[in-house]
Coordinates of C-alpha atoms in Angstrom, one line a residue:
X1 CA 126.1 -32.8 -132.2
X2 CA 125.2 -36.5 -132.9
X3 CA 124.0 -37.3 -136.4
X4 CA 120.8 -38.6 -134.7
X5 CA 119.9 -35.2 -133.5
X6 CA 117.5 -33.4 -133.5
X7 CA 114.9 -36.1 -133.2
X8 CA 111.4 -36.2 -134.6
X9 CA 108.7 -36.2 -131.9
X10 CA 106.9 -39.5 -132.6
X11 CA 104.9 -39.6 -129.4
X12 CA 101.1 -39.7 -129.5
X13 CA 99.9 -36.1 -130.2
X14 CA 97.3 -34.3 -128.3
X15 CA 94.0 -33.6 -130.1
X16 CA 94.5 -30.8 -132.7
X17 CA 98.2 -30.5 -131.8
X18 CA 100.4 -29.0 -134.5
X19 CA 104.0 -30.0 -134.9
X20 CA 106.9 -29.0 -137.0
X21 CA 109.8 -31.1 -138.3
X22 CA 113.1 -30.4 -136.5
X23 CA 115.5 -28.4 -138.6
X24 CA 118.6 -29.9 -140.4
X25 CA 121.6 -28.1 -139.0
X26 CA 124.0 -26.3 -141.3
X27 CA 126.7 -28.9 -140.6
X28 CA 124.4 -31.8 -141.3
X29 CA 123.2 -30.1 -144.5
X30 CA 126.7 -29.6 -145.7
X31 CA 127.7 -33.2 -144.9
X32 CA 124.6 -34.5 -146.8
X33 CA 125.3 -32.3 -149.8
X34 CA 129.0 -33.3 -150.1
X35 CA 128.3 -37.1 -149.6
X36 CA 125.4 -37.0 -152.1
X37 CA 127.7 -35.4 -154.7
X38 CA 130.6 -37.8 -154.0
X39 CA 128.3 -40.9 -154.1
X40 CA 126.7 -39.9 -157.4
X41 CA 130.1 -39.0 -159.0
X42 CA 131.5 -42.4 -158.0
X43 CA 128.4 -44.3 -159.1
X44 CA 128.6 -42.5 -162.5
X45 CA 132.3 -43.2 -162.7
X46 CA 131.5 -46.9 -162.8
X47 CA 128.5 -46.5 -165.0
X48 CA 130.4 -44.3 -167.5
X49 CA 133.4 -46.6 -167.6
X50 CA 131.6 -49.2 -169.7
X51 CA 130.7 -46.7 -172.5
X52 CA 134.1 -45.0 -172.3
X53 CA 136.0 -48.3 -172.4
X54 CA 133.7 -50.0 -174.8
X55 CA 136.1 -49.6 -177.8
X56 CA 138.9 -51.1 -175.8
X57 CA 136.8 -53.9 -174.5
X58 CA 135.4 -54.5 -178.0
X59 CA 138.9 -55.3 -179.2
X60 CA 139.7 -57.7 -176.3
X61 CA 136.4 -59.5 -176.4
X62 CA 136.5 -59.7 -180.2
X63 CA 133.2 -57.9 -180.9
X64 CA 132.2 -56.1 -184.1
X65 CA 130.8 -52.6 -183.6
X66 CA 127.2 -53.8 -183.9
X67 CA 127.9 -56.6 -181.5
X68 CA 129.3 -54.1 -179.0
X69 CA 126.2 -52.0 -179.3
X70 CA 124.0 -55.1 -178.9
X71 CA 125.9 -56.1 -175.6
X72 CA 125.2 -52.6 -174.3
X73 CA 121.5 -53.1 -175.1
X74 CA 121.3 -56.4 -173.3
X75 CA 123.0 -54.9 -170.2
X76 CA 120.3 -52.2 -170.3
X77 CA 117.6 -54.9 -170.0
X78 CA 119.2 -56.2 -166.8
X79 CA 119.8 -52.7 -165.5
X80 CA 116.1 -51.9 -166.0
X81 CA 115.1 -54.9 -163.8
X82 CA 117.4 -53.8 -161.0
X83 CA 116.2 -50.1 -161.3
X84 CA 112.5 -51.0 -161.1
X85 CA 113.0 -52.9 -157.9
X86 CA 115.1 -50.4 -156.0
X87 CA 112.6 -47.6 -155.4
X88 CA 110.2 -49.4 -153.1
X89 CA 113.2 -50.8 -151.2
X90 CA 114.5 -47.2 -150.6
X91 CA 111.0 -46.1 -149.4
X92 CA 111.2 -48.9 -146.8
X93 CA 114.9 -48.9 -145.9
X94 CA 115.3 -45.1 -145.7
X95 CA 117.3 -42.6 -147.6
X96 CA 120.6 -43.2 -145.7
X97 CA 120.5 -47.0 -146.0
X98 CA 119.3 -46.6 -149.6
X99 CA 122.4 -44.6 -150.4
X100 CA 124.6 -47.2 -148.8
X101 CA 122.9 -49.9 -150.8
X102 CA 123.3 -48.2 -154.2
X103 CA 126.9 -47.1 -153.8
X104 CA 127.8 -50.4 -152.1
X105 CA 126.4 -52.2 -155.1
X106 CA 128.5 -50.0 -157.3
X107 CA 131.7 -51.1 -155.5
X108 CA 130.8 -54.8 -156.0
X109 CA 129.9 -54.4 -159.7
X110 CA 133.1 -52.5 -160.4
X111 CA 135.3 -55.2 -158.8
X112 CA 133.6 -58.1 -160.5
X113 CA 133.7 -56.5 -163.9
X114 CA 137.5 -56.4 -163.7
X115 CA 137.5 -60.2 -163.2
X116 CA 135.4 -61.2 -166.2
X117 CA 137.4 -63.6 -168.4
X118 CA 137.7 -63.3 -172.2
X119 CA 138.1 -66.0 -174.8
X120 CA 134.9 -67.9 -174.0
X121 CA 132.4 -65.9 -176.0
X122 CA 129.1 -67.2 -174.6
X123 CA 130.3 -67.4 -170.9
X124 CA 132.2 -64.1 -171.1
X125 CA 129.4 -62.2 -172.7
X126 CA 126.9 -63.7 -170.3
X127 CA 128.9 -62.8 -167.2
X128 CA 129.4 -59.3 -168.5
X129 CA 125.7 -58.8 -169.1
X130 CA 124.8 -60.3 -165.7
X131 CA 127.4 -58.3 -163.7
X132 CA 126.9 -55.0 -165.5
X133 CA 123.1 -55.3 -165.1
X134 CA 123.7 -54.7 -161.4
X135 CA 125.2 -51.4 -162.3
X136 CA 121.5 -50.4 -162.1
X137 CA 122.2 -50.0 -158.3
X138 CA 124.7 -47.2 -159.0
X139 CA 122.5 -45.6 -161.6
X140 CA 119.6 -45.5 -159.1
X141 CA 121.8 -43.5 -156.7
X142 CA 120.4 -40.3 -158.3
X143 CA 116.9 -41.3 -157.2
X144 CA 118.1 -41.6 -153.7
X145 CA 119.8 -38.2 -153.9
X146 CA 116.8 -36.5 -155.4
X147 CA 114.5 -37.9 -152.7
X148 CA 117.0 -37.3 -149.8
X149 CA 118.1 -33.7 -150.8
X150 CA 114.5 -32.6 -151.5
X151 CA 113.6 -33.5 -147.9
X152 CA 116.8 -32.0 -146.5
X153 CA 116.3 -28.7 -148.3
X154 CA 112.8 -28.5 -147.0
X155 CA 113.9 -28.5 -143.3
X156 CA 117.4 -27.1 -143.4
X157 CA 118.3 -24.1 -141.3
X158 CA 120.2 -22.7 -144.3
X159 CA 117.8 -20.2 -145.7
X160 CA 119.4 -19.9 -149.2
X161 CA 119.1 -23.7 -149.7
X162 CA 115.4 -23.5 -148.8
X163 CA 114.9 -20.6 -151.2
X164 CA 116.9 -21.9 -154.1
X165 CA 116.9 -25.7 -153.7
X166 CA 117.2 -26.4 -157.5
X167 CA 120.3 -24.3 -157.8
X168 CA 122.0 -26.0 -154.9
X169 CA 120.8 -29.5 -156.0
X170 CA 122.3 -28.9 -159.4
X171 CA 125.8 -29.1 -158.0
X172 CA 125.0 -32.6 -156.8
X173 CA 123.3 -33.8 -160.0
X174 CA 126.4 -32.5 -161.8
X175 CA 128.2 -35.6 -160.6
X176 CA 127.0 -37.1 -163.9
X177 CA 129.5 -35.2 -166.1
X178 CA 132.1 -35.3 -163.3
X179 CA 131.9 -39.1 -163.2
X180 CA 132.2 -39.3 -167.0
X181 CA 135.0 -36.8 -166.9
X182 CA 136.8 -38.9 -164.3
X183 CA 136.3 -42.0 -166.5
X184 CA 137.7 -40.3 -169.6
X185 CA 140.6 -38.7 -167.7
X186 CA 141.7 -42.0 -166.1
X187 CA 141.2 -43.9 -169.3
X188 CA 143.4 -41.5 -171.1
X189 CA 146.1 -41.7 -168.4
X190 CA 146.1 -45.4 -167.6
X191 CA 144.3 -47.4 -170.4
X192 CA 147.4 -47.7 -172.6
X193 CA 149.6 -49.0 -169.8
X194 CA 147.3 -50.8 -167.4
X195 CA 144.4 -51.9 -169.5
X196 CA 140.6 -51.5 -168.9
X197 CA 140.4 -54.0 -165.9
X198 CA 142.6 -51.8 -163.8
X199 CA 140.2 -48.9 -164.3
X200 CA 137.3 -50.9 -162.9
X201 CA 139.4 -51.7 -159.8
X202 CA 140.1 -48.0 -159.4
X203 CA 136.4 -47.4 -159.3
X204 CA 135.9 -50.0 -156.5
X205 CA 138.1 -48.3 -153.9
X206 CA 136.4 -44.9 -153.6
X207 CA 132.9 -46.5 -153.6
X208 CA 133.9 -48.6 -150.6
X209 CA 135.2 -45.6 -148.8
X210 CA 132.0 -43.6 -149.5
X211 CA 129.8 -46.4 -148.0
X212 CA 131.9 -46.3 -144.8
X213 CA 131.6 -42.5 -144.5
X214 CA 127.9 -42.5 -145.2
X215 CA 127.4 -45.1 -142.4
X216 CA 129.3 -42.9 -140.0
X217 CA 128.2 -39.4 -140.9
X218 CA 124.9 -39.2 -142.8
X219 CA 121.7 -38.4 -141.0
X220 CA 118.3 -39.7 -141.9
X221 CA 115.6 -37.1 -142.9
X222 CA 112.9 -36.3 -140.3
X223 CA 110.3 -36.8 -143.0
X224 CA 111.4 -40.4 -143.5
X225 CA 111.6 -41.0 -139.7
X226 CA 107.9 -39.9 -139.5
X227 CA 107.0 -42.0 -142.5
X228 CA 108.7 -45.1 -140.9
X229 CA 106.8 -44.5 -137.6
X230 CA 103.5 -44.2 -139.5
X231 CA 104.2 -47.5 -141.4
X232 CA 105.0 -49.2 -138.1
X233 CA 101.8 -48.0 -136.5
X234 CA 99.8 -49.1 -139.5
X235 CA 101.4 -52.6 -139.4
X236 CA 100.5 -52.8 -135.7
X237 CA 96.8 -52.1 -136.4
X238 CA 97.0 -48.6 -134.9
X239 CA 95.7 -46.8 -138.0
X240 CA 93.9 -44.1 -136.0
X241 CA 97.1 -43.3 -134.2
X242 CA 99.0 -43.2 -137.5
X243 CA 96.5 -40.7 -139.0
X244 CA 96.5 -38.5 -135.8
X245 CA 100.4 -38.3 -135.9
X246 CA 100.3 -37.5 -139.6
X247 CA 97.8 -34.7 -139.0
X248 CA 99.9 -33.2 -136.3
X249 CA 102.7 -32.7 -138.9
X250 CA 100.3 -31.6 -141.5
X251 CA 100.7 -34.6 -143.8
X252 CA 98.3 -37.1 -145.1
X253 CA 99.0 -40.7 -144.3
X254 CA 98.3 -43.5 -146.8
X255 CA 98.7 -47.2 -146.2
X256 CA 98.8 -48.0 -149.9
X257 CA 102.0 -49.6 -151.4
X258 CA 104.3 -47.0 -152.8
X259 CA 104.2 -48.5 -156.3
X260 CA 100.5 -48.3 -156.2
X261 CA 100.4 -44.7 -155.0
X262 CA 102.4 -43.4 -158.0
X263 CA 99.5 -44.5 -160.2
X264 CA 96.7 -42.8 -158.1
X265 CA 94.7 -40.3 -160.2
X266 CA 96.4 -37.2 -159.0
X267 CA 99.9 -38.6 -159.6
X268 CA 99.3 -40.9 -162.7
X269 CA 99.6 -38.2 -165.4
X270 CA 103.1 -37.1 -164.3
X271 CA 104.2 -40.7 -163.9
X272 CA 103.2 -41.4 -167.5
X273 CA 104.7 -38.1 -168.9
X274 CA 107.9 -38.4 -167.0
X275 CA 108.3 -42.0 -168.0
X276 CA 107.8 -41.4 -171.7
X277 CA 110.1 -38.4 -171.6
X278 CA 112.9 -40.4 -169.9
X279 CA 112.5 -43.2 -172.4
X280 CA 112.9 -41.0 -175.4
X281 CA 115.6 -38.8 -173.8
X282 CA 117.7 -41.8 -173.1
X283 CA 118.0 -42.4 -176.8
X284 CA 120.2 -39.3 -176.7
X285 CA 121.9 -40.1 -173.4
X286 CA 122.9 -43.6 -174.6
X287 CA 124.4 -42.3 -177.8
X288 CA 126.0 -39.0 -176.8
X289 CA 126.9 -39.5 -173.2
X290 CA 127.4 -43.2 -172.6
X291 CA 128.7 -44.1 -176.0
X292 CA 130.4 -40.8 -176.7
X293 CA 133.8 -42.2 -177.5
X294 CA 132.3 -44.6 -180.0
X295 CA 130.3 -41.9 -181.7
X296 CA 133.3 -39.6 -182.1
X297 CA 135.5 -42.5 -183.4
X298 CA 132.9 -44.0 -185.8
X299 CA 130.9 -41.0 -186.8
X300 CA 133.5 -38.3 -187.0
X301 CA 136.7 -40.3 -187.5
X302 CA 138.3 -39.1 -184.3
X303 CA 141.2 -41.2 -182.9
X304 CA 140.3 -42.9 -179.6
X305 CA 143.0 -41.0 -177.6
X306 CA 141.7 -37.7 -179.1
X307 CA 138.2 -38.7 -178.2
X308 CA 139.1 -39.1 -174.6
X309 CA 140.6 -35.6 -174.6
X310 CA 137.5 -34.2 -176.3
X311 CA 135.2 -35.9 -173.8
X312 CA 137.1 -34.5 -170.8
X313 CA 136.5 -30.9 -172.2
X314 CA 132.9 -31.7 -173.2
X315 CA 132.0 -33.2 -169.8
X316 CA 133.6 -30.2 -168.0
X317 CA 131.3 -27.9 -170.1
X318 CA 128.4 -30.2 -169.2
X319 CA 128.9 -29.8 -165.5
X320 CA 128.1 -26.1 -165.8
X321 CA 125.0 -27.1 -167.7
X322 CA 123.7 -28.6 -164.5
X323 CA 124.5 -25.5 -162.5
X324 CA 122.9 -23.3 -165.2
X325 CA 119.7 -25.4 -165.5
X326 CA 119.4 -25.7 -161.7
X327 CA 119.6 -21.9 -161.4
X328 CA 117.2 -21.3 -164.3
X329 CA 114.7 -23.8 -162.9
X330 CA 114.4 -21.7 -159.7
X331 CA 114.0 -18.6 -161.8
X332 CA 111.5 -19.5 -164.5
X333 CA 110.2 -22.9 -163.5
X334 CA 111.7 -26.4 -163.8
X335 CA 109.3 -27.5 -166.5
X336 CA 110.1 -24.7 -168.9
X337 CA 113.8 -25.2 -168.2
X338 CA 113.6 -28.9 -169.1
X339 CA 111.6 -28.3 -172.3
X340 CA 113.9 -25.6 -173.6
X341 CA 117.1 -27.4 -172.8
X342 CA 116.2 -30.7 -174.5
X343 CA 115.0 -29.0 -177.7
X344 CA 118.3 -27.0 -177.9
X345 CA 120.2 -30.2 -177.3
X346 CA 118.7 -32.0 -180.2
X347 CA 119.5 -29.1 -182.5
X348 CA 123.1 -28.9 -181.3
X349 CA 123.8 -32.6 -181.8
X350 CA 122.3 -32.4 -185.3
X351 CA 124.8 -29.6 -186.1
X352 CA 127.7 -31.7 -184.6
X353 CA 126.9 -34.7 -186.8
X354 CA 126.4 -32.6 -190.0
X355 CA 129.1 -31.8 -192.5
X356 CA 129.4 -28.3 -190.8
X357 CA 131.5 -29.8 -188.0
X358 CA 134.7 -30.7 -189.7
X359 CA 137.4 -29.8 -187.2
X360 CA 138.2 -30.3 -183.5
X361 CA 136.9 -26.9 -182.5
X362 CA 133.5 -27.1 -184.1
X363 CA 133.0 -30.8 -183.0
X364 CA 133.8 -29.9 -179.4
X365 CA 131.7 -26.7 -179.5
X366 CA 128.6 -28.3 -180.9
X367 CA 129.0 -31.6 -178.9
X368 CA 129.6 -29.6 -175.8
X369 CA 126.5 -27.5 -176.4
X370 CA 124.5 -30.6 -177.1
X371 CA 125.6 -32.3 -173.8
X372 CA 125.2 -29.0 -171.9
X373 CA 121.5 -28.9 -172.8
X374 CA 121.0 -32.7 -172.7
X375 CA 122.3 -33.6 -169.2
X376 CA 121.9 -30.1 -167.6
X377 CA 118.1 -30.3 -167.4
X378 CA 118.5 -33.4 -165.2
X379 CA 119.3 -31.1 -162.3
X380 CA 115.9 -29.6 -162.8
X381 CA 113.9 -32.8 -163.6
X382 CA 115.3 -34.8 -160.7
X383 CA 114.2 -32.2 -158.2
X384 CA 111.0 -31.5 -160.2
X385 CA 110.0 -35.2 -159.9
X386 CA 110.8 -35.4 -156.2
X387 CA 108.5 -32.3 -155.7
X388 CA 105.7 -34.1 -157.5
X389 CA 105.5 -37.1 -155.1
X390 CA 104.7 -37.2 -151.4
X391 CA 107.2 -38.7 -149.0
X392 CA 105.4 -42.1 -148.8
X393 CA 106.2 -42.8 -152.5
X394 CA 108.8 -40.2 -153.3
X395 CA 111.8 -42.6 -153.8
X396 CA 109.5 -45.1 -155.6
X397 CA 108.3 -42.4 -158.0
X398 CA 111.8 -41.0 -158.8
X399 CA 113.4 -44.5 -159.0
X400 CA 110.6 -45.9 -161.2
X401 CA 110.9 -43.1 -163.7
X402 CA 114.6 -43.3 -163.6
X403 CA 114.3 -46.9 -164.4
X404 CA 112.5 -45.9 -167.6
X405 CA 115.9 -44.8 -168.9
X406 CA 116.7 -48.4 -169.4
X407 CA 113.8 -49.2 -171.8
X408 CA 115.0 -46.0 -173.5
X409 CA 118.5 -47.5 -173.7
X410 CA 117.1 -50.8 -175.0
X411 CA 114.8 -49.4 -177.6
X412 CA 117.1 -46.6 -178.6
X413 CA 120.1 -49.0 -178.6
X414 CA 118.3 -51.5 -180.8
X415 CA 117.2 -48.9 -183.3
X416 CA 120.6 -47.3 -183.3
X417 CA 122.3 -50.7 -183.8
X418 CA 120.1 -51.5 -186.7
X419 CA 120.5 -48.1 -188.5
X420 CA 124.3 -48.1 -187.7
X421 CA 124.7 -51.5 -189.3
X422 CA 123.0 -50.4 -192.5
X423 CA 123.7 -46.6 -192.8
X424 CA 126.5 -45.9 -190.4
X425 CA 127.0 -44.5 -186.9
X426 CA 126.5 -40.8 -187.9
X427 CA 123.1 -41.3 -189.6
X428 CA 121.9 -43.5 -186.7
X429 CA 123.1 -40.9 -184.1
X430 CA 121.1 -38.1 -185.9
X431 CA 117.8 -40.0 -186.3
X432 CA 117.8 -41.8 -182.9
X433 CA 119.9 -39.5 -180.6
X434 CA 119.3 -36.0 -181.8
X435 CA 115.7 -36.4 -182.8
X436 CA 114.9 -38.4 -179.7
X437 CA 116.3 -35.7 -177.4
X438 CA 114.2 -33.0 -179.2
X439 CA 111.0 -35.1 -178.9
X440 CA 111.6 -35.7 -175.1
X441 CA 111.5 -31.9 -174.6
X442 CA 108.2 -31.7 -176.5
X443 CA 106.7 -34.5 -174.3
X444 CA 107.5 -32.5 -171.1
X445 CA 104.9 -29.9 -172.2
X446 CA 102.3 -32.3 -170.8
X447 CA 103.7 -32.5 -167.3
X448 CA 101.7 -31.0 -164.4
X449 CA 103.5 -28.6 -161.9
X450 CA 104.2 -30.1 -158.4
X451 CA 101.5 -28.2 -156.5
X452 CA 98.8 -29.4 -158.9
X453 CA 100.1 -33.0 -158.9
X454 CA 100.1 -33.2 -155.1
X455 CA 97.0 -31.3 -154.2
X456 CA 94.6 -32.4 -156.8
X457 CA 92.2 -34.9 -155.2
X458 CA 94.2 -34.7 -152.0
X459 CA 93.9 -31.1 -150.8
X460 CA 95.6 -31.8 -147.4
X461 CA 98.6 -33.6 -148.7
X462 CA 101.9 -31.8 -148.7
X463 CA 105.4 -32.7 -149.7
X464 CA 107.0 -33.1 -146.3

């Protein structure tokens, strides 16, 4: 079967005609699931390399610890700019081309990072900030995945994936700890002999391969094909035809720009709540996930090689956190799952940074629990967000909120750097990372469930 089949019927509908989206075959669903997981894992591999290799890069670039944290903060500023712009692009290009754009950008960023010269502080630091800022393309890959897989699981012929979409999506979102695990494992194996530049070159090769496979094998969703046709009709001045075609499929068409739509009254509250929660939660992500090796080294006195080993084990545990939270979200609701997970995470990291964690076992156990409950709920929140926005602005909504992670990195990084300089890494990690994670869980109490967010003020609008 061609990847272009089955096709969406985009012809002019008869009055009161009702149509259904064509189903996604089991084969196409499996291909989409595997490619989404691989794309996200490779994107995170590049994203995670910077935090994992930061101590080694710090030595070669001649930074102090506060200077290294400051560089990470400036990169977050540039990353935010890139992330904010990618959502509307994906809602116009399509999910398939969007995935090619984000993972292709990752390949370029990885390769260029390996070529940055040292020894010229202003130029070297400036190039590093500029190039790594475009790592926002790879970071935004998760927004493409959440948008794409939400639509695939709505129309797939695989009944279990329609019934338990959060559980199945969790395996894809689990690419975050897998990417960090890959970064830690390869750093442990090759950093001493090959240096940090070789690791970035390693990240380039699989990214290029994934782009090629996506171009050959990935099928666009029927929901986006319809959305694209409606947009074309609107641009051609055929607004009545666009609305008639939308009604035939049971969706409401809007000609408003995607970025404007996410601030409409029925969507605005969740846009605000999700954004605030991501900002504060990324205080914890920045400190405990991205800068994990630095925290273990500077806060707990763990040797760098031992930190890599610990992070391999910790991120392996975190992968099962995604699966657990994806499963739990289908059972008790995604909102409740996110709230509980982030509160437990804040408590776990507080224990890890306390005098109670004095040996490798207690550090790994408490750190692993913290990361389990910190990153695991992202399997629930990514799918939750995609459910809360209609197809016309779904990628924009998820990408915009995802971009709020970068203000979180900037603000959290700045506060963390200031406290670390005066009181030490451990104290800074508790008050910024652990407390921030707990507060993000409390913020999610204010989020509206998807049905209420979509149907309030727009009773005929559905997700598809």
